[in-house]
XYZ file of C-alpha atoms in Angstrom:
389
model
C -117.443 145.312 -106.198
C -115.576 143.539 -103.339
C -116.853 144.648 -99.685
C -114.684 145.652 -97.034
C -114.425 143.342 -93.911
C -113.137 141.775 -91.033
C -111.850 145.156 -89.557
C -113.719 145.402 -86.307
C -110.850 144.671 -84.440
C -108.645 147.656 -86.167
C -111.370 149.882 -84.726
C -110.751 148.492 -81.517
C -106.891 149.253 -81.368
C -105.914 151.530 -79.059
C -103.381 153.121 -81.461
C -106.657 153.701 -83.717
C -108.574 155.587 -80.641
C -105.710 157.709 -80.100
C -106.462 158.553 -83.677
C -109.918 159.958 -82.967
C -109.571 161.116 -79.897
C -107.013 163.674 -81.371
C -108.685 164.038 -84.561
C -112.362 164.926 -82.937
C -111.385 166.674 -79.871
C -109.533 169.438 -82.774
C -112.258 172.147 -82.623
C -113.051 170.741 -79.005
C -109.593 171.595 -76.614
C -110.965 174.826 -75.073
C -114.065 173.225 -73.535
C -113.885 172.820 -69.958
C -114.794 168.921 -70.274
C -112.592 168.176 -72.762
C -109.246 169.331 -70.495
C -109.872 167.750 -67.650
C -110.668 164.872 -69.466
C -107.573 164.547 -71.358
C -105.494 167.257 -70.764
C -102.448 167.924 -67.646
C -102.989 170.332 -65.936
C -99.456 170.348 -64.512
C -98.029 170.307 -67.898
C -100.350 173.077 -69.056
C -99.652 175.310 -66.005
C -95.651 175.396 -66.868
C -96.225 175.509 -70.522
C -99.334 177.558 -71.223
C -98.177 177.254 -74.868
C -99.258 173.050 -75.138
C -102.559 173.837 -74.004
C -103.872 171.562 -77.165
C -101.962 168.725 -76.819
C -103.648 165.885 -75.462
C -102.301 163.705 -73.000
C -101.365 160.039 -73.663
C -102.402 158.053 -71.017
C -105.365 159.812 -70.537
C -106.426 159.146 -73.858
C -105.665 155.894 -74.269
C -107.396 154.769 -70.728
C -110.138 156.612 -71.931
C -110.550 154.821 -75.399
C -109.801 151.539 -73.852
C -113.368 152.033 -71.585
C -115.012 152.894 -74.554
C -113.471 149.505 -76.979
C -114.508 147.470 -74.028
C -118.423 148.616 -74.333
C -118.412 148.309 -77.904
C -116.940 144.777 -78.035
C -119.387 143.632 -75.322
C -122.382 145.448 -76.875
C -123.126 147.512 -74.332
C -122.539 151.015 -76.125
C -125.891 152.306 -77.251
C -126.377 156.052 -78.809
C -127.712 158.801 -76.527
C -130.443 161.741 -77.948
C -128.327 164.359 -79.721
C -128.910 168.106 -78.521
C -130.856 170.293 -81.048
C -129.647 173.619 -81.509
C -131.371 176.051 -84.081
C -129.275 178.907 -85.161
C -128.697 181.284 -87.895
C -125.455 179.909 -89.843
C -123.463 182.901 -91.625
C -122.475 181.993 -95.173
C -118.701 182.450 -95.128
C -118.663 182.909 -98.910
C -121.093 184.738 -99.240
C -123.160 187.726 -97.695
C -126.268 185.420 -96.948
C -127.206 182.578 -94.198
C -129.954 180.883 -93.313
C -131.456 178.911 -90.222
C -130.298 175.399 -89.257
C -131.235 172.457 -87.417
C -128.216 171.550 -85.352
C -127.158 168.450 -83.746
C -124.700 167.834 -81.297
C -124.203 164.285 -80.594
C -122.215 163.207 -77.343
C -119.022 163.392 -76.792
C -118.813 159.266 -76.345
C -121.063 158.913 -79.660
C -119.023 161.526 -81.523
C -115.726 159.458 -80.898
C -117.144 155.844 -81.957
C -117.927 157.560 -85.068
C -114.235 158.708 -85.800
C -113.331 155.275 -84.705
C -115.320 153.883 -87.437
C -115.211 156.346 -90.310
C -110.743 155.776 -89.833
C -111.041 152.444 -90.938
C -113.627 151.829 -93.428
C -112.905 155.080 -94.762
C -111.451 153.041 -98.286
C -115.254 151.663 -98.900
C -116.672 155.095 -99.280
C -113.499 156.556 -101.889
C -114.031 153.192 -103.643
C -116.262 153.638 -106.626
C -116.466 157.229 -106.084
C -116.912 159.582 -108.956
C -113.718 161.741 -109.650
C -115.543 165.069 -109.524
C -117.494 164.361 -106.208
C -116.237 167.029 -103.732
C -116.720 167.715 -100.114
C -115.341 165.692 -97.478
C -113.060 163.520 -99.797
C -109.269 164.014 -99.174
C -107.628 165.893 -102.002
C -111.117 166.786 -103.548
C -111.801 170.196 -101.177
C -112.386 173.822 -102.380
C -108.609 173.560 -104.820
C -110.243 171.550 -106.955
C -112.952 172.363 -107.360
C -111.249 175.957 -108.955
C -108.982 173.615 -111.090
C -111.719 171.558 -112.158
C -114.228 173.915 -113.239
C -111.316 176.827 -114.242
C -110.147 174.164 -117.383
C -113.521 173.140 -118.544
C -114.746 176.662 -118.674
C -111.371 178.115 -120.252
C -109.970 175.631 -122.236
C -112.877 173.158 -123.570
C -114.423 175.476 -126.585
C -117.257 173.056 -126.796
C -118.576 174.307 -123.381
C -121.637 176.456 -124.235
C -124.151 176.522 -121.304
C -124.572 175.396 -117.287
C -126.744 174.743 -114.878
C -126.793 174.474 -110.853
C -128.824 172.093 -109.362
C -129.780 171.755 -105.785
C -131.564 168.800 -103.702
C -134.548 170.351 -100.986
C -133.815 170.061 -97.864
C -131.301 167.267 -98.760
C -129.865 165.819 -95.419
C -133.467 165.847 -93.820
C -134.746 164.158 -96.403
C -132.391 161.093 -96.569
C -133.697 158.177 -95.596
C -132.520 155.653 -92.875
C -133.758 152.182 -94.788
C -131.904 153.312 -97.992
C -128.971 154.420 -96.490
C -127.819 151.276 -94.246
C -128.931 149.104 -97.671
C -125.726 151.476 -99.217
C -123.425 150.881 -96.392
C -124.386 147.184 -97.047
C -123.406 147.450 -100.144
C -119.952 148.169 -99.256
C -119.017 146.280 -96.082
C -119.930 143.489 -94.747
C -119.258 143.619 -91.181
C -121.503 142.699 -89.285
C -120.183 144.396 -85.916
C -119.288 147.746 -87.843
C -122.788 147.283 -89.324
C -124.538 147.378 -86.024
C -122.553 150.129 -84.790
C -123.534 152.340 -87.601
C -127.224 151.529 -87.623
C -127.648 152.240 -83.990
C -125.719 155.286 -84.371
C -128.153 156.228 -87.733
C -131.298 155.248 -85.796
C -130.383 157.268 -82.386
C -130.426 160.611 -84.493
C -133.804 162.252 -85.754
C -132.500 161.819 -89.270
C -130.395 159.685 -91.032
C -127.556 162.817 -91.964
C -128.383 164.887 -89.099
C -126.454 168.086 -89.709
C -123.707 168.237 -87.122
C -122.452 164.336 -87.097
C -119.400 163.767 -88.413
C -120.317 160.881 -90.300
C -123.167 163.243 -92.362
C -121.513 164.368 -95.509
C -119.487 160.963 -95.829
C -123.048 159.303 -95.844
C -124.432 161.979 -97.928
C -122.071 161.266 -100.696
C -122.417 157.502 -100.322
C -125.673 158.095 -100.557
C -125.943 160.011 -104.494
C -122.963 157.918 -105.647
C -125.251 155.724 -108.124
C -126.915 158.998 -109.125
C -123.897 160.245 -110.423
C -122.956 157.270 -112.045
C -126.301 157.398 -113.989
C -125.656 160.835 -115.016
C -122.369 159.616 -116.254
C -123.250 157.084 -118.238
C -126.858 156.814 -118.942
C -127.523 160.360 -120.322
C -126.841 160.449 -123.762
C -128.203 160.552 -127.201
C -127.017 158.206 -130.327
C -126.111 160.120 -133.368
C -124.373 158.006 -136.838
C -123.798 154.912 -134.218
C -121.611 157.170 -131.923
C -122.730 157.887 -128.290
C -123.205 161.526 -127.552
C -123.704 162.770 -123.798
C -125.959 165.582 -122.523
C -123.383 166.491 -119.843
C -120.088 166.994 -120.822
C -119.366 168.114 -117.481
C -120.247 166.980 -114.397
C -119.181 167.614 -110.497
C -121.324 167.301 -107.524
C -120.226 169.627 -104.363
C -122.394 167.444 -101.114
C -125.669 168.450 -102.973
C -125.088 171.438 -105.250
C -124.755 169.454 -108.793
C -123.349 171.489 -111.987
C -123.912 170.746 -115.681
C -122.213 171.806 -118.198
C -123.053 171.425 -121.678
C -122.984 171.778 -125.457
C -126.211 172.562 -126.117
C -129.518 173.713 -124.051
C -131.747 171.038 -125.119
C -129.481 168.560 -124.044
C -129.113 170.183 -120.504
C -133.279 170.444 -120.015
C -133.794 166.714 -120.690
C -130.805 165.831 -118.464
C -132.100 167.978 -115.680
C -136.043 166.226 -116.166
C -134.279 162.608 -116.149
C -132.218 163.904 -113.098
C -135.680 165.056 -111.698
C -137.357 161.739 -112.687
C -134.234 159.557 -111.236
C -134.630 161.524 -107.483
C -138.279 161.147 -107.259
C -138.141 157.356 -107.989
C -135.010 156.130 -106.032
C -134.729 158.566 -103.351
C -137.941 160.546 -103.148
C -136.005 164.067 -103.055
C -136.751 166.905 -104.820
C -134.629 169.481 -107.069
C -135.147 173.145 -105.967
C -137.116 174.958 -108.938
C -134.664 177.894 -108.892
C -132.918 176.114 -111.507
C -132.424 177.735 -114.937
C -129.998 176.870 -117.950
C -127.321 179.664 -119.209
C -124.283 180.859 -121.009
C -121.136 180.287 -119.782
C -119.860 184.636 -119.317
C -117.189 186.339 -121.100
C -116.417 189.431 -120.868
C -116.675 192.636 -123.177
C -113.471 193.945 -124.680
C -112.429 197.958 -124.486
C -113.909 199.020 -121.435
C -112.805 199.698 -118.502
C -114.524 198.305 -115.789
C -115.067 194.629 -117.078
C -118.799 193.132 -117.604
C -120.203 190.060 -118.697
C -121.578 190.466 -122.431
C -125.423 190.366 -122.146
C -126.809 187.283 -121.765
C -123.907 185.581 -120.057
C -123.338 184.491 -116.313
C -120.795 183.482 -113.564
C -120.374 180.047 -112.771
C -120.858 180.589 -109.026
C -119.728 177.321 -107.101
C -117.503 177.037 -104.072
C -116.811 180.503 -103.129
C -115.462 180.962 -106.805
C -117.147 182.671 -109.976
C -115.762 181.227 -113.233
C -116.108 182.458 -117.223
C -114.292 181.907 -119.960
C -111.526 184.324 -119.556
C -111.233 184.434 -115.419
C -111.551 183.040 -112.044
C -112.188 185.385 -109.366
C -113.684 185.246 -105.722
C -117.825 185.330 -104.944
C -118.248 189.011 -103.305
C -118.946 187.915 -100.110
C -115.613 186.729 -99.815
C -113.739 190.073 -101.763
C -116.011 192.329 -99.216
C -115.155 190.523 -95.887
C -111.439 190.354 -97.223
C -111.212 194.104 -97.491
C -112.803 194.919 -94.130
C -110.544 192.779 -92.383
C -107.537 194.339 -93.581
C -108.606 197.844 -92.674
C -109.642 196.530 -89.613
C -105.782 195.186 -88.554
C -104.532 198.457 -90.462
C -106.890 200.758 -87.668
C -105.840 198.200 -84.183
C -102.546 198.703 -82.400
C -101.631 195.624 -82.916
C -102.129 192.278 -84.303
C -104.701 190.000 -83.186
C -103.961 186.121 -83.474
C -107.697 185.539 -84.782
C -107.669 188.686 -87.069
C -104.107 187.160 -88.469
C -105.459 183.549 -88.786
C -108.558 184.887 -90.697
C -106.584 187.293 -93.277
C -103.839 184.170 -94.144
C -106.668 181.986 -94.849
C -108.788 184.600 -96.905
C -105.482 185.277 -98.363
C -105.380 181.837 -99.078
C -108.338 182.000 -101.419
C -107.134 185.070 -103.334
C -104.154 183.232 -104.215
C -106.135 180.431 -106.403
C -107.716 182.800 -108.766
C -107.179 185.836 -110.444
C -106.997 188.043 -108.047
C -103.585 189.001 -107.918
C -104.152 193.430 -108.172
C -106.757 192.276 -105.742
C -103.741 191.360 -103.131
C -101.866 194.392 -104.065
C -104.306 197.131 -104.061
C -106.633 195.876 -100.911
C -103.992 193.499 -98.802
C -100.700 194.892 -98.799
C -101.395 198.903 -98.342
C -102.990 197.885 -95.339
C -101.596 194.342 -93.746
C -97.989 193.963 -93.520
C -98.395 189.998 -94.163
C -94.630 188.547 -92.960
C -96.083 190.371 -89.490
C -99.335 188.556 -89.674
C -98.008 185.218 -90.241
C -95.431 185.227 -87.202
C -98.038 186.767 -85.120
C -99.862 183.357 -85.767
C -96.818 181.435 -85.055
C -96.295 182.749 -81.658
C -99.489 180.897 -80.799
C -99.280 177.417 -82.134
């Protein structure tokens, strides 16, 4: 496959710093730091309303500093700041404890500098069904994807989730800049992207926004070997053990025809990790039936021995798509929350329109009409968040 190259000078442009500044100062705009480094204050005190957008010349002066170490070599990585904190699962009712790392500010825009332009070397080759942080590949489809394999391919029997230990910890430096050799060649961008690997305590520190693009870089042959090298021959004709396959960062779902087929794919999966990549699948795993439900009652269940495919914040069966419960739960006490205030809160508006957002891709239409409207007058809600963009 051909390797990108000669494009150190596009990540040099100033047009192309503009870029990332804007792009990785999004989440960024009400730190103190961050305005007087690139905001007006002028501008912001007669028009409280532009307080996000960025000024020009700041920008670009500021960029321009930063090109100038990189071409000469001088730009070297700093020690990221570790933060551990619990992390809420937005889709569901669980979280967990994480490792954060911050990297600085100088660090974190080199990296969109970088990831802008060879951004074409990590889509090429890609598999289609590898999700999460790929344009046009986010949470939508996922709930096309897996919605038409479950409902419309008969020959879709059982599933199984898979999930790597402790996958971005576990990722190894020497493995991952032979990958990104693989795919440009560099040499300037190279260096740039091993010093920035080698400053953090990991390869995929959680936190850098070059992780999950390196993350997925870095299983890409994997899923190419469960494309193409699982099968079985049967009568001269080439028979695979996953019909199905799609890979959200490191949660992996099978589907299949058969269970057999599914446990050997899983063991050569197994086997595959532990050689290449020395990572581990979680033993949680098990192989079931895709659900359906029972007919002529009147709260809906699963017949026995069926299950939910439960994958990014959706549950799918053969006859439905509807939200995990995490989501339906948090859904409903936000709307009874803006139903008890006076009035309506720009954050409570933002966060209904998005969860509304998910209701709308599944089947949860009475779900709108018996939980939402009752309680959220939703034309209200959206120009409440206009007023504030």
């Amino acid at each position: 496959m051909k390797r990108l190259g000669n494009c150190w000078e596009q990540v040099l442009e100033p047009d192309n710093g503009f870029v990332a500044v804007w792009e990785g100062t999004l989440n960024k705009r009400h730190d103190k730091k961050t305005q007087r480094f690139f905001f007006d204050p002028e501008d912001v005190e007669q028009n409280p309303s532009c307080w996000h957008a960025i000024d020009p010349r700041k920008a670009r002066a500021y960029t321009a500093k930063l090109a100038e170490k990189l071409r000469d070599g001088t730009w070297i990585p700093k020690a990221p700041r570790h933060i551990h904190r619990f992390c809420h699962n937005k889709t569901s009712k669980k979280g967990k404890w994480r490792d954060l790392y911050v990297p600085a500010f100088d660090d974190h825009i080199v990296a969109h500098m970088i990831m802008q332009v060879i951004m074409p070397a990590f889509t090429r080759g890609m598999h289609p069904h590898c999700c999460g942080s790929v344009p046009r590949r986010g949470i939508n489809h996922i709930v096309r994807t897996v919605s038409h394999w479950a409902q419309d391919d008969r020959e879709c029997r059982y599933f199984v989730k898979l999930d790597i230990r402790k996958f971005f910890d576990s990722i190894q430096a020497d493995i991952l800049i032979r990958k990104l050799n693989e795919k440009i060649k560099d040499k300037y961008i190279l260096q740039a992207l091993e010093k920035l690997i080698r400053s953090a305590p990991s390869a995929c520190p959680v936190g850098y926004y070059t992780s999950p693009f390196f993350a997925n870089l870095y299983l890409q042959d994997l899923d190419w070997f469960i494309e193409q090298h699982l099968y079985k021959e049967r009568r001269g004709k080439r028979i695979k053990w996953v019909r199905h396959y799609l890979r959200y960062m490191d949660d992996m779902l099978l589907i299949g025809t058969s269970k057999a087929d599914l446990y050997k794919a899983v063991r050569c999966i197994q086997k595959y990790l532990k050689e290449n990549y020395q990572l581990e699948i979680k033993p949680t795993w098990e192989i079931k039936r895709i659900g359906k439900h029972e007919q002529g009652l009147k709260e809906w269940k699963l017949q026995k021995g069926t299950y939910w495919i439960d994958i990014g914040g959706y549950k799918f069966c053969k006859d439905s798509t509807i939200m995990r419960a995490g989501i339906f739960l948090a859904t409903r006490r936000l709307a009874k929350k803006i139903f008890r205030s006076d009035y309506y809160k720009q954050h409570d508006c933002r966060s209904i329109n998005s969860r509304l957002g998910w209701a709308k891709h599944c089947d949860s239409q009475r779900f709108i009409e018996r939980e939402i409207k009752p309680y959220v007058d939703i034309k209200r809600s959206r120009r409440a968040c206009g007023k504030h963009l």
